[in-house]
C-alpha cells in the first residue's frame, strides 16, 4: 500500500476547496448574467414605451403653447374693448350727463312747485303724517316740518 503523506492530503483538501469555490463562483456568475439579461430587457421595454410618451408630451406642450397664445390674444382684445368701452362711457357721460342733470333738476323744481300748491288746496280727509326713516330710526312728523321764523 501506498502511504499518503501530509503534503498530499493538504493538496487534495486545497483542490476540493478550490473546486467548491469555483462552483459557487460559477453559480453566482450565472445568476448575475441572468439578472443582467433581465435588466437589459427591462431597459429596452422602458425605452420602447418612453419614446412615444415623450413624443406625446412634446405635442401636448406645443398644443398648450398654442392655447396660451390664443388666450393672450383674447386677453389683449378684451383689454382693448374695455378701454374703448371706458372711453365711450366717458364720452356719453360728458355729452349727456350735464343736460340730463339739468332736466332732472328742472323736473324736480316743477314737482316741488306744483306740490306746494296742492298743499294750499284742501283735499278730502286729513291724512296721517308720514314718518321718515333715517339710518334705521323713525323720526316723528313734528320734528321733520320746517319751522318758520317770526
mmCIF file of N, CA and C in Angstrom:
data_model
loop_
_atom_site.group_PDB
_atom_site.id
_atom_site.type_symbol
_atom_site.label_atom_id
_atom_site.label_comp_id
_atom_site.label_asym_id
_atom_site.label_seq_id
_atom_site.Cartn_x
_atom_site.Cartn_y
_atom_site.Cartn_z
ATOM 1 N N UNK A 1 0.791 -1.157 0.000
ATOM 2 C CA UNK A 1 0.000 0.000 0.000
ATOM 3 C C UNK A 1 0.844 1.234 0.000
ATOM 4 N N UNK A 2 0.229 2.098 -0.509
ATOM 5 C CA UNK A 2 0.947 3.336 -0.643
ATOM 6 C C UNK A 2 0.507 4.264 0.466
ATOM 7 N N UNK A 3 1.428 4.803 1.141
ATOM 8 C CA UNK A 3 1.084 5.717 2.225
ATOM 9 C C UNK A 3 0.992 7.138 1.661
ATOM 10 N N UNK A 4 0.065 7.822 2.218
ATOM 11 C CA UNK A 4 -0.174 9.192 1.748
ATOM 12 C C UNK A 4 0.518 10.112 2.729
ATOM 13 N N UNK A 5 1.232 11.003 2.187
ATOM 14 C CA UNK A 5 1.946 11.928 3.039
ATOM 15 C C UNK A 5 1.042 13.116 3.392
ATOM 16 N N UNK A 6 1.446 13.868 4.351
ATOM 17 C CA UNK A 6 0.677 15.047 4.805
ATOM 18 C C UNK A 6 0.564 16.099 3.725
ATOM 19 N N UNK A 7 1.572 16.246 2.925
ATOM 20 C CA UNK A 7 1.557 17.233 1.850
ATOM 21 C C UNK A 7 0.534 16.875 0.792
ATOM 22 N N UNK A 8 0.406 15.563 0.512
ATOM 23 C CA UNK A 8 -0.571 15.131 -0.480
ATOM 24 C C UNK A 8 -1.990 15.367 0.033
ATOM 25 N N UNK A 9 -2.226 15.096 1.320
ATOM 26 C CA UNK A 9 -3.561 15.316 1.917
ATOM 27 C C UNK A 9 -3.890 16.800 1.857
ATOM 28 N N UNK A 10 -2.948 17.615 2.181
ATOM 29 C CA UNK A 10 -3.176 19.057 2.141
ATOM 30 C C UNK A 10 -3.469 19.495 0.707
ATOM 31 N N UNK A 11 -2.801 18.935 -0.268
ATOM 32 C CA UNK A 11 -3.024 19.258 -1.672
ATOM 33 C C UNK A 11 -4.410 18.841 -2.117
ATOM 34 N N UNK A 12 -4.849 17.666 -1.667
ATOM 35 C CA UNK A 12 -6.200 17.191 -2.020
ATOM 36 C C UNK A 12 -7.250 18.108 -1.401
ATOM 37 N N UNK A 13 -7.052 18.483 -0.139
ATOM 38 C CA UNK A 13 -8.000 19.380 0.535
ATOM 39 C C UNK A 13 -8.058 20.736 -0.174
ATOM 40 N N UNK A 14 -6.939 21.260 -0.562
ATOM 41 C CA UNK A 14 -6.911 22.539 -1.272
ATOM 42 C C UNK A 14 -7.619 22.393 -2.607
ATOM 43 N N UNK A 15 -7.435 21.293 -3.315
ATOM 44 C CA UNK A 15 -8.073 21.071 -4.608
ATOM 45 C C UNK A 15 -9.597 20.985 -4.448
ATOM 46 N N UNK A 16 -10.061 20.292 -3.389
ATOM 47 C CA UNK A 16 -11.517 20.162 -3.145
ATOM 48 C C UNK A 16 -12.112 21.541 -2.829
ATOM 49 N N UNK A 17 -11.467 22.266 -1.924
ATOM 50 C CA UNK A 17 -11.987 23.601 -1.584
ATOM 51 C C UNK A 17 -11.954 24.527 -2.803
ATOM 52 N N UNK A 18 -10.893 24.401 -3.611
ATOM 53 C CA UNK A 18 -10.800 25.203 -4.828
ATOM 54 C C UNK A 18 -11.938 24.855 -5.790
ATOM 55 N N UNK A 19 -12.294 23.578 -5.923
ATOM 56 C CA UNK A 19 -13.392 23.147 -6.802
ATOM 57 C C UNK A 19 -14.727 23.679 -6.285
ATOM 58 N N UNK A 20 -14.921 23.638 -4.958
ATOM 59 C CA UNK A 20 -16.167 24.154 -4.368
ATOM 60 C C UNK A 20 -16.262 25.666 -4.605
ATOM 61 N N UNK A 21 -15.159 26.362 -4.405
ATOM 62 C CA UNK A 21 -15.146 27.812 -4.609
ATOM 63 C C UNK A 21 -15.441 28.155 -6.068
ATOM 64 N N UNK A 22 -14.858 27.456 -6.987
ATOM 65 C CA UNK A 22 -15.099 27.699 -8.410
ATOM 66 C C UNK A 22 -16.564 27.407 -8.736
ATOM 67 N N UNK A 23 -17.163 26.369 -8.143
ATOM 68 C CA UNK A 23 -18.575 26.043 -8.388
ATOM 69 C C UNK A 23 -19.478 27.179 -7.899
ATOM 70 N N UNK A 24 -19.206 27.669 -6.692
ATOM 71 C CA UNK A 24 -20.013 28.777 -6.166
ATOM 72 C C UNK A 24 -19.867 30.032 -7.030
ATOM 73 N N UNK A 25 -18.645 30.311 -7.467
ATOM 74 C CA UNK A 25 -18.439 31.471 -8.329
ATOM 75 C C UNK A 25 -19.140 31.296 -9.671
ATOM 76 N N UNK A 26 -19.161 30.095 -10.203
ATOM 77 C CA UNK A 26 -19.842 29.841 -11.479
ATOM 78 C C UNK A 26 -21.344 30.063 -11.329
ATOM 79 N N UNK A 27 -21.920 29.570 -10.230
ATOM 80 C CA UNK A 27 -23.361 29.763 -9.982
ATOM 81 C C UNK A 27 -23.651 31.257 -9.830
ATOM 82 N N UNK A 28 -22.821 31.952 -9.064
ATOM 83 C CA UNK A 28 -23.037 33.391 -8.852
ATOM 84 C C UNK A 28 -22.928 34.155 -10.175
ATOM 85 N N UNK A 29 -21.967 33.811 -11.008
ATOM 86 C CA UNK A 29 -21.821 34.467 -12.297
ATOM 87 C C UNK A 29 -22.994 34.154 -13.224
ATOM 88 N N UNK A 30 -23.510 32.930 -13.166
ATOM 89 C CA UNK A 30 -24.669 32.567 -13.989
ATOM 90 C C UNK A 30 -25.887 33.380 -13.569
ATOM 91 N N UNK A 31 -26.102 33.512 -12.263
ATOM 92 C CA UNK A 31 -27.239 34.310 -11.780
ATOM 93 C C UNK A 31 -27.052 35.793 -12.110
ATOM 94 N N UNK A 32 -25.828 36.272 -12.013
ATOM 95 C CA UNK A 32 -25.552 37.666 -12.369
ATOM 96 C C UNK A 32 -25.818 37.896 -13.855
ATOM 97 N N UNK A 33 -25.467 36.938 -14.678
ATOM 98 C CA UNK A 33 -25.733 37.048 -16.116
ATOM 99 C C UNK A 33 -27.236 37.085 -16.374
ATOM 100 N N UNK A 34 -28.014 36.247 -15.638
ATOM 101 C CA UNK A 34 -29.470 36.259 -15.765
ATOM 102 C C UNK A 34 -30.034 37.621 -15.371
ATOM 103 N N UNK A 35 -29.538 38.150 -14.273
ATOM 104 C CA UNK A 35 -30.013 39.456 -13.797
ATOM 105 C C UNK A 35 -29.685 40.547 -14.813
ATOM 106 N N UNK A 36 -28.505 40.511 -15.393
ATOM 107 C CA UNK A 36 -28.127 41.498 -16.400
ATOM 108 C C UNK A 36 -28.996 41.394 -17.649
ATOM 109 N N UNK A 37 -29.331 40.145 -18.052
ATOM 110 C CA UNK A 37 -30.217 39.968 -19.207
ATOM 111 C C UNK A 37 -31.604 40.549 -18.912
ATOM 112 N N UNK A 38 -32.138 40.248 -17.714
ATOM 113 C CA UNK A 38 -33.461 40.777 -17.344
ATOM 114 C C UNK A 38 -33.435 42.308 -17.267
ATOM 115 N N UNK A 39 -32.357 42.870 -16.741
ATOM 116 C CA UNK A 39 -32.236 44.329 -16.654
ATOM 117 C C UNK A 39 -32.154 44.947 -18.039
ATOM 118 N N UNK A 40 -31.416 44.309 -18.924
ATOM 119 C CA UNK A 40 -31.309 44.811 -20.299
ATOM 120 C C UNK A 40 -32.669 44.793 -20.988
ATOM 121 N N UNK A 41 -33.424 43.706 -20.798
ATOM 122 C CA UNK A 41 -34.766 43.614 -21.385
ATOM 123 C C UNK A 41 -35.682 44.681 -20.797
ATOM 124 N N UNK A 42 -35.610 44.916 -19.487
ATOM 125 C CA UNK A 42 -36.441 45.928 -18.832
ATOM 126 C C UNK A 42 -36.107 47.325 -19.360
ATOM 127 N N UNK A 43 -34.825 47.625 -19.502
ATOM 128 C CA UNK A 43 -34.416 48.930 -20.024
ATOM 129 C C UNK A 43 -34.899 49.093 -21.456
ATOM 130 N N UNK A 44 -34.815 48.041 -22.249
ATOM 131 C CA UNK A 44 -35.289 48.113 -23.632
ATOM 132 C C UNK A 44 -36.796 48.358 -23.674
ATOM 133 N N UNK A 45 -37.559 47.669 -22.808
ATOM 134 C CA UNK A 45 -39.015 47.885 -22.752
ATOM 135 C C UNK A 45 -39.347 49.302 -22.318
ATOM 136 N N UNK A 46 -38.642 49.801 -21.308
ATOM 137 C CA UNK A 46 -38.895 51.173 -20.832
ATOM 138 C C UNK A 46 -38.576 52.171 -21.937
ATOM 139 N N UNK A 47 -37.502 51.942 -22.665
ATOM 140 C CA UNK A 47 -37.134 52.833 -23.766
ATOM 141 C C UNK A 47 -38.206 52.802 -24.850
ATOM 142 N N UNK A 48 -38.695 51.604 -25.161
ATOM 143 C CA UNK A 48 -39.734 51.490 -26.183
ATOM 144 C C UNK A 48 -41.007 52.230 -25.775
ATOM 145 N N UNK A 49 -41.324 52.237 -24.492
ATOM 146 C CA UNK A 49 -42.531 52.925 -24.031
ATOM 147 C C UNK A 49 -42.276 54.406 -23.788
ATOM 148 N N UNK A 50 -41.068 54.782 -23.431
ATOM 149 C CA UNK A 50 -40.766 56.177 -23.097
ATOM 150 C C UNK A 50 -40.718 57.063 -24.331
ATOM 151 N N UNK A 51 -40.263 56.546 -25.434
ATOM 152 C CA UNK A 51 -40.140 57.366 -26.642
ATOM 153 C C UNK A 51 -41.508 57.873 -27.106
ATOM 154 N N UNK A 52 -42.543 57.013 -27.215
ATOM 155 C CA UNK A 52 -43.866 57.550 -27.589
ATOM 156 C C UNK A 52 -44.428 58.503 -26.529
ATOM 157 N N UNK A 53 -44.176 58.197 -25.248
ATOM 158 C CA UNK A 53 -44.666 59.096 -24.201
ATOM 159 C C UNK A 53 -44.017 60.474 -24.301
ATOM 160 N N UNK A 54 -42.722 60.503 -24.574
ATOM 161 C CA UNK A 54 -42.049 61.785 -24.741
ATOM 162 C C UNK A 54 -42.566 62.520 -25.966
ATOM 163 N N UNK A 55 -42.874 61.783 -27.017
ATOM 164 C CA UNK A 55 -43.443 62.403 -28.214
ATOM 165 C C UNK A 55 -44.816 62.998 -27.902
ATOM 166 N N UNK A 56 -45.652 62.254 -27.171
ATOM 167 C CA UNK A 56 -46.971 62.762 -26.782
ATOM 168 C C UNK A 56 -46.841 63.977 -25.870
ATOM 169 N N UNK A 57 -45.909 63.931 -24.934
ATOM 170 C CA UNK A 57 -45.709 65.058 -24.025
ATOM 171 C C UNK A 57 -45.257 66.292 -24.803
ATOM 172 N N UNK A 58 -44.400 66.082 -25.782
ATOM 173 C CA UNK A 58 -43.933 67.205 -26.600
ATOM 174 C C UNK A 58 -45.082 67.828 -27.381
ATOM 175 N N UNK A 59 -45.938 66.996 -27.967
ATOM 176 C CA UNK A 59 -47.083 67.542 -28.713
ATOM 177 C C UNK A 59 -48.067 68.224 -27.773
ATOM 178 N N UNK A 60 -48.226 67.703 -26.551
ATOM 179 C CA UNK A 60 -49.118 68.349 -25.571
ATOM 180 C C UNK A 60 -48.583 69.725 -25.173
ATOM 181 N N UNK A 61 -47.281 69.826 -25.013
ATOM 182 C CA UNK A 61 -46.677 71.119 -24.666
ATOM 183 C C UNK A 61 -46.854 72.112 -25.811
ATOM 184 N N UNK A 62 -46.677 71.648 -27.050
ATOM 185 C CA UNK A 62 -46.882 72.535 -28.200
ATOM 186 C C UNK A 62 -48.335 72.997 -28.265
ATOM 187 N N UNK A 63 -49.268 72.084 -28.033
ATOM 188 C CA UNK A 63 -50.690 72.438 -28.049
ATOM 189 C C UNK A 63 -51.003 73.440 -26.940
ATOM 190 N N UNK A 64 -50.439 73.218 -25.762
ATOM 191 C CA UNK A 64 -50.660 74.152 -24.655
ATOM 192 C C UNK A 64 -50.108 75.528 -24.993
ATOM 193 N N UNK A 65 -48.961 75.570 -25.640
ATOM 194 C CA UNK A 65 -48.378 76.858 -26.030
ATOM 195 C C UNK A 65 -49.285 77.574 -27.027
ATOM 196 N N UNK A 66 -49.867 76.827 -27.959
ATOM 197 C CA UNK A 66 -50.791 77.417 -28.921
ATOM 198 C C UNK A 66 -52.008 77.998 -28.209
ATOM 199 N N UNK A 67 -52.540 77.232 -27.253
ATOM 200 C CA UNK A 67 -53.700 77.712 -26.500
ATOM 201 C C UNK A 67 -53.353 78.945 -25.676
ATOM 202 N N UNK A 68 -52.165 78.964 -25.096
ATOM 203 C CA UNK A 68 -51.746 80.128 -24.309
ATOM 204 C C UNK A 68 -51.625 81.349 -25.213
ATOM 205 N N UNK A 69 -51.103 81.159 -26.422
ATOM 206 C CA UNK A 69 -51.020 82.276 -27.365
ATOM 207 C C UNK A 69 -52.408 82.794 -27.714
ATOM 208 N N UNK A 70 -53.362 81.880 -27.907
ATOM 209 C CA UNK A 70 -54.736 82.297 -28.207
ATOM 210 C C UNK A 70 -55.343 83.066 -27.043
ATOM 211 N N UNK A 71 -55.149 82.558 -25.834
ATOM 212 C CA UNK A 71 -55.695 83.237 -24.648
ATOM 213 C C UNK A 71 -55.063 84.619 -24.495
ATOM 214 N N UNK A 72 -53.777 84.731 -24.794
ATOM 215 C CA UNK A 72 -53.104 86.024 -24.723
ATOM 216 C C UNK A 72 -53.710 87.001 -25.724
ATOM 217 N N UNK A 73 -53.983 86.514 -26.928
ATOM 218 C CA UNK A 73 -54.610 87.372 -27.948
ATOM 219 C C UNK A 73 -56.005 87.800 -27.508
ATOM 220 N N UNK A 74 -56.761 86.867 -26.937
ATOM 221 C CA UNK A 74 -58.110 87.187 -26.456
ATOM 222 C C UNK A 74 -58.036 88.209 -25.333
ATOM 223 N N UNK A 75 -57.079 88.035 -24.411
ATOM 224 C CA UNK A 75 -56.948 88.972 -23.295
ATOM 225 C C UNK A 75 -56.599 90.370 -23.791
ATOM 226 N N UNK A 76 -55.728 90.463 -24.778
ATOM 227 C CA UNK A 76 -55.387 91.790 -25.307
ATOM 228 C C UNK A 76 -56.590 92.413 -26.013
ATOM 229 N N UNK A 77 -57.383 91.580 -26.732
ATOM 230 C CA UNK A 77 -58.603 92.101 -27.367
ATOM 231 C C UNK A 77 -59.601 92.583 -26.323
ATOM 232 N N UNK A 78 -59.750 91.833 -25.246
ATOM 233 C CA UNK A 78 -60.673 92.237 -24.175
ATOM 234 C C UNK A 78 -60.196 93.535 -23.536
ATOM 235 N N UNK A 79 -58.898 93.677 -23.365
ATOM 236 C CA UNK A 79 -58.363 94.912 -22.793
ATOM 237 C C UNK A 79 -58.655 96.095 -23.716
ATOM 238 N N UNK A 80 -58.512 95.879 -25.018
ATOM 239 C CA UNK A 80 -58.807 96.942 -25.976
ATOM 240 C C UNK A 80 -60.290 97.298 -25.953
ATOM 241 N N UNK A 81 -61.159 96.282 -25.900
ATOM 242 C CA UNK A 81 -62.598 96.531 -25.845
ATOM 243 C C UNK A 81 -62.948 97.267 -24.557
ATOM 244 N N UNK A 82 -62.313 96.894 -23.452
ATOM 245 C CA UNK A 82 -62.584 97.559 -22.179
ATOM 246 C C UNK A 82 -62.183 99.023 -22.234
ATOM 247 N N UNK A 83 -61.029 99.305 -22.808
ATOM 248 C CA UNK A 83 -60.603 100.707 -22.908
ATOM 249 C C UNK A 83 -61.536 101.484 -23.830
ATOM 250 N N UNK A 84 -61.983 100.859 -24.929
ATOM 251 C CA UNK A 84 -62.935 101.529 -25.826
ATOM 252 C C UNK A 84 -64.263 101.784 -25.120
ATOM 253 N N UNK A 85 -64.737 100.798 -24.335
ATOM 254 C CA UNK A 85 -65.997 100.978 -23.597
ATOM 255 C C UNK A 85 -65.851 102.076 -22.560
ATOM 256 N N UNK A 86 -64.695 102.149 -21.912
ATOM 257 C CA UNK A 86 -64.462 103.201 -20.923
ATOM 258 C C UNK A 86 -64.468 104.567 -21.597
ATOM 259 N N UNK A 87 -63.817 104.663 -22.742
ATOM 260 C CA UNK A 87 -63.804 105.939 -23.465
ATOM 261 C C UNK A 87 -65.206 106.316 -23.921
ATOM 262 N N UNK A 88 -65.970 105.339 -24.404
ATOM 263 C CA UNK A 88 -67.351 105.600 -24.826
ATOM 264 C C UNK A 88 -68.197 106.041 -23.647
ATOM 265 N N UNK A 89 -68.026 105.369 -22.513
ATOM 266 C CA UNK A 89 -68.775 105.739 -21.312
ATOM 267 C C UNK A 89 -68.453 107.159 -20.887
ATOM 268 N N UNK A 90 -67.185 107.520 -20.923
ATOM 269 C CA UNK A 90 -66.783 108.877 -20.555
ATOM 270 C C UNK A 90 -67.380 109.891 -21.530
ATOM 271 N N UNK A 91 -67.365 109.562 -22.823
ATOM 272 C CA UNK A 91 -67.926 110.468 -23.824
ATOM 273 C C UNK A 91 -69.423 110.647 -23.624
ATOM 274 N N UNK A 92 -70.139 109.557 -23.389
ATOM 275 C CA UNK A 92 -71.587 109.631 -23.181
ATOM 276 C C UNK A 92 -71.889 110.414 -21.912
ATOM 277 N N UNK A 93 -71.120 110.156 -20.850
ATOM 278 C CA UNK A 93 -71.371 110.864 -19.589
ATOM 279 C C UNK A 93 -71.126 112.355 -19.755
ATOM 280 N N UNK A 94 -70.076 112.728 -20.462
ATOM 281 C CA UNK A 94 -69.795 114.157 -20.624
ATOM 282 C C UNK A 94 -70.780 114.814 -21.590
ATOM 283 N N UNK A 95 -71.263 114.067 -22.586
ATOM 284 C CA UNK A 95 -72.182 114.632 -23.570
ATOM 285 C C UNK A 95 -73.598 114.766 -23.022
ATOM 286 N N UNK A 96 -74.092 113.696 -22.417
ATOM 287 C CA UNK A 96 -75.481 113.694 -21.961
ATOM 288 C C UNK A 96 -75.633 113.929 -20.469
ATOM 289 N N UNK A 97 -74.565 113.777 -19.725
ATOM 290 C CA UNK A 97 -74.650 113.893 -18.264
ATOM 291 C C UNK A 97 -75.117 115.255 -17.809
ATOM 292 N N UNK A 98 -74.486 116.307 -18.294
ATOM 293 C CA UNK A 98 -74.856 117.668 -17.879
ATOM 294 C C UNK A 98 -76.298 118.002 -18.220
ATOM 295 N N UNK A 99 -76.717 117.818 -19.468
ATOM 296 C CA UNK A 99 -78.114 118.130 -19.804
ATOM 297 C C UNK A 99 -79.115 117.270 -19.039
ATOM 298 N N UNK A 100 -78.814 116.017 -18.809
ATOM 299 C CA UNK A 100 -79.756 115.165 -18.070
ATOM 300 C C UNK A 100 -79.894 115.634 -16.630
ATOM 301 N N UNK A 101 -78.807 116.066 -16.031
ATOM 302 C CA UNK A 101 -78.882 116.574 -14.659
ATOM 303 C C UNK A 101 -79.725 117.840 -14.624
ATOM 304 N N UNK A 102 -79.562 118.694 -15.629
ATOM 305 C CA UNK A 102 -80.355 119.927 -15.678
ATOM 306 C C UNK A 102 -81.840 119.616 -15.845
ATOM 307 N N UNK A 103 -82.156 118.636 -16.732
ATOM 308 C CA UNK A 103 -83.557 118.256 -16.931
ATOM 309 C C UNK A 103 -84.136 117.676 -15.648
ATOM 310 N N UNK A 104 -83.359 116.840 -14.960
ATOM 311 C CA UNK A 104 -83.845 116.255 -13.707
ATOM 312 C C UNK A 104 -84.068 117.334 -12.663
ATOM 313 N N UNK A 105 -83.166 118.292 -12.581
ATOM 314 C CA UNK A 105 -83.333 119.383 -11.610
ATOM 315 C C UNK A 105 -84.556 120.219 -11.951
ATOM 316 N N UNK A 106 -84.763 120.479 -13.244
ATOM 317 C CA UNK A 106 -85.940 121.234 -13.655
ATOM 318 C C UNK A 106 -87.224 120.487 -13.291
ATOM 319 N N UNK A 107 -87.230 119.180 -13.575
ATOM 320 C CA UNK A 107 -88.404 118.366 -13.230
ATOM 321 C C UNK A 107 -88.655 118.354 -11.727
ATOM 322 N N UNK A 108 -87.613 118.276 -10.963
ATOM 323 C CA UNK A 108 -87.756 118.294 -9.508
ATOM 324 C C UNK A 108 -88.318 119.636 -9.054
ATOM 325 N N UNK A 109 -87.828 120.718 -9.644
ATOM 326 C CA UNK A 109 -88.336 122.053 -9.279
ATOM 327 C C UNK A 109 -89.804 122.198 -9.627
ATOM 328 N N UNK A 110 -90.190 121.678 -10.803
ATOM 329 C CA UNK A 110 -91.594 121.760 -11.204
ATOM 330 C C UNK A 110 -92.460 120.948 -10.248
ATOM 331 N N UNK A 111 -92.032 119.741 -9.909
ATOM 332 C CA UNK A 111 -92.812 118.924 -8.959
ATOM 333 C C UNK A 111 -92.933 119.605 -7.612
ATOM 334 N N UNK A 112 -91.856 120.189 -7.194
ATOM 335 C CA UNK A 112 -91.845 120.866 -5.891
ATOM 336 C C UNK A 112 -92.795 122.055 -5.917
ATOM 337 N N UNK A 113 -92.769 122.822 -7.019
ATOM 338 C CA UNK A 113 -93.649 123.992 -7.121
ATOM 339 C C UNK A 113 -95.109 123.560 -7.168
ATOM 340 N N UNK A 114 -95.412 122.533 -7.937
ATOM 341 C CA UNK A 114 -96.796 122.049 -8.007
ATOM 342 C C UNK A 114 -97.207 121.373 -6.712
ATOM 343 N N UNK A 115 -96.280 120.730 -6.047
ATOM 344 C CA UNK A 115 -96.588 120.077 -4.778
ATOM 345 C C UNK A 115 -96.937 121.090 -3.704
ATOM 346 N N UNK A 116 -96.319 122.252 -3.701
ATOM 347 C CA UNK A 116 -96.617 123.306 -2.715
ATOM 348 C C UNK A 116 -98.012 123.854 -2.907
ATOM 349 N N UNK A 117 -98.481 123.986 -4.130
ATOM 350 C CA UNK A 117 -99.826 124.497 -4.390
ATOM 351 C C UNK A 117 -100.878 123.491 -3.982
ATOM 352 N N UNK A 118 -100.601 122.227 -4.119
ATOM 353 C CA UNK A 118 -101.591 121.217 -3.727
ATOM 354 C C UNK A 118 -101.814 121.231 -2.229
ATOM 355 N N UNK A 119 -100.808 121.572 -1.462
ATOM 356 C CA UNK A 119 -100.979 121.622 -0.010
ATOM 357 C C UNK A 119 -101.906 122.768 0.384
ATOM 358 N N UNK A 120 -101.926 123.866 -0.399
ATOM 359 C CA UNK A 120 -102.791 125.004 -0.082
ATOM 360 C C UNK A 120 -104.250 124.658 -0.299
ATOM 361 N N UNK A 121 -104.558 123.799 -1.253
ATOM 362 C CA UNK A 121 -105.939 123.434 -1.556
ATOM 363 C C UNK A 121 -106.333 122.291 -0.645
ATOM 364 N N UNK A 122 -107.436 122.442 0.143
ATOM 365 C CA UNK A 122 -107.858 121.318 0.999
ATOM 366 C C UNK A 122 -108.320 120.161 0.129
ATOM 367 N N UNK A 123 -107.813 118.989 0.434
ATOM 368 C CA UNK A 123 -108.141 117.811 -0.374
ATOM 369 C C UNK A 123 -108.639 116.710 0.518
ATOM 370 N N UNK A 124 -109.929 116.580 0.651
ATOM 371 C CA UNK A 124 -110.568 115.469 1.341
ATOM 372 C C UNK A 124 -110.160 115.343 2.797
ATOM 373 N N UNK A 125 -110.300 114.123 3.329
ATOM 374 C CA UNK A 125 -109.978 113.908 4.735
ATOM 375 C C UNK A 125 -108.475 114.061 4.996
ATOM 376 N N UNK A 126 -108.157 114.472 6.198
ATOM 377 C CA UNK A 126 -106.752 114.693 6.570
ATOM 378 C C UNK A 126 -106.025 113.355 6.645
ATOM 379 N N UNK A 127 -104.857 113.366 6.070
ATOM 380 C CA UNK A 127 -104.065 112.136 6.082
ATOM 381 C C UNK A 127 -103.169 112.132 7.303
ATOM 382 N N UNK A 128 -102.840 110.930 7.735
ATOM 383 C CA UNK A 128 -101.908 110.795 8.865
ATOM 384 C C UNK A 128 -100.526 111.204 8.382
ATOM 385 N N UNK A 129 -99.769 111.945 9.190
ATOM 386 C CA UNK A 129 -98.454 112.395 8.724
ATOM 387 C C UNK A 129 -97.530 111.211 8.441
ATOM 388 N N UNK A 130 -96.720 111.373 7.383
ATOM 389 C CA UNK A 130 -95.767 110.328 7.034
ATOM 390 C C UNK A 130 -94.607 110.324 8.004
ATOM 391 N N UNK A 131 -94.034 109.152 8.157
ATOM 392 C CA UNK A 131 -92.847 109.042 9.002
ATOM 393 C C UNK A 131 -91.636 108.857 8.094
ATOM 394 N N UNK A 132 -90.535 109.429 8.494
ATOM 395 C CA UNK A 132 -89.307 109.331 7.715
ATOM 396 C C UNK A 132 -88.328 108.433 8.452
ATOM 397 N N UNK A 133 -87.665 107.546 7.715
ATOM 398 C CA UNK A 133 -86.684 106.648 8.315
ATOM 399 C C UNK A 133 -85.295 107.181 7.991
ATOM 400 N N UNK A 134 -84.504 107.409 9.046
ATOM 401 C CA UNK A 134 -83.132 107.878 8.865
ATOM 402 C C UNK A 134 -82.221 106.921 9.609
ATOM 403 N N UNK A 135 -81.373 106.255 8.899
ATOM 404 C CA UNK A 135 -80.376 105.340 9.448
ATOM 405 C C UNK A 135 -81.013 104.413 10.473
ATOM 406 N N UNK A 136 -82.113 103.818 10.111
ATOM 407 C CA UNK A 136 -82.724 102.809 10.967
ATOM 408 C C UNK A 136 -83.585 103.374 12.084
ATOM 409 N N UNK A 137 -83.766 104.700 12.171
ATOM 410 C CA UNK A 137 -84.605 105.279 13.219
ATOM 411 C C UNK A 137 -85.786 105.981 12.580
ATOM 412 N N UNK A 138 -86.874 106.069 13.318
ATOM 413 C CA UNK A 138 -88.056 106.769 12.832
ATOM 414 C C UNK A 138 -88.171 108.096 13.576
ATOM 415 N N UNK A 139 -88.361 109.171 12.826
ATOM 416 C CA UNK A 139 -88.491 110.499 13.428
ATOM 417 C C UNK A 139 -89.946 110.916 13.295
ATOM 418 N N UNK A 140 -90.541 111.396 14.367
ATOM 419 C CA UNK A 140 -91.947 111.846 14.290
ATOM 420 C C UNK A 140 -92.103 112.985 13.290
ATOM 421 N N UNK A 141 -93.307 113.134 12.759
ATOM 422 C CA UNK A 141 -93.578 114.138 11.732
ATOM 423 C C UNK A 141 -93.357 115.548 12.258
ATOM 424 N N UNK A 142 -93.575 115.777 13.519
ATOM 425 C CA UNK A 142 -93.427 117.118 14.080
ATOM 426 C C UNK A 142 -91.982 117.595 13.994
ATOM 427 N N UNK A 143 -91.035 116.749 14.108
ATOM 428 C CA UNK A 143 -89.634 117.153 14.041
ATOM 429 C C UNK A 143 -89.168 117.359 12.619
ATOM 430 N N UNK A 144 -89.901 116.826 11.638
ATOM 431 C CA UNK A 144 -89.498 116.946 10.253
ATOM 432 C C UNK A 144 -89.913 118.283 9.635
ATOM 433 N N UNK A 145 -90.997 118.871 10.100
ATOM 434 C CA UNK A 145 -91.508 120.075 9.453
ATOM 435 C C UNK A 145 -90.550 121.225 9.664
ATOM 436 N N UNK A 146 -90.538 122.121 8.680
ATOM 437 C CA UNK A 146 -89.669 123.276 8.755
ATOM 438 C C UNK A 146 -90.314 124.305 9.693
ATOM 439 N N UNK A 147 -89.508 124.915 10.487
ATOM 440 C CA UNK A 147 -90.006 125.956 11.396
ATOM 441 C C UNK A 147 -89.871 127.313 10.704
ATOM 442 N N UNK A 148 -90.930 128.063 10.753
ATOM 443 C CA UNK A 148 -90.910 129.395 10.144
ATOM 444 C C UNK A 148 -90.392 130.404 11.154
ATOM 445 N N UNK A 149 -89.539 131.326 10.680
ATOM 446 C CA UNK A 149 -89.026 132.376 11.551
ATOM 447 C C UNK A 149 -90.056 133.486 11.632
ATOM 448 N N UNK A 150 -90.338 133.946 12.823
ATOM 449 C CA UNK A 150 -91.321 135.036 13.024
ATOM 450 C C UNK A 150 -90.672 136.381 12.951
#
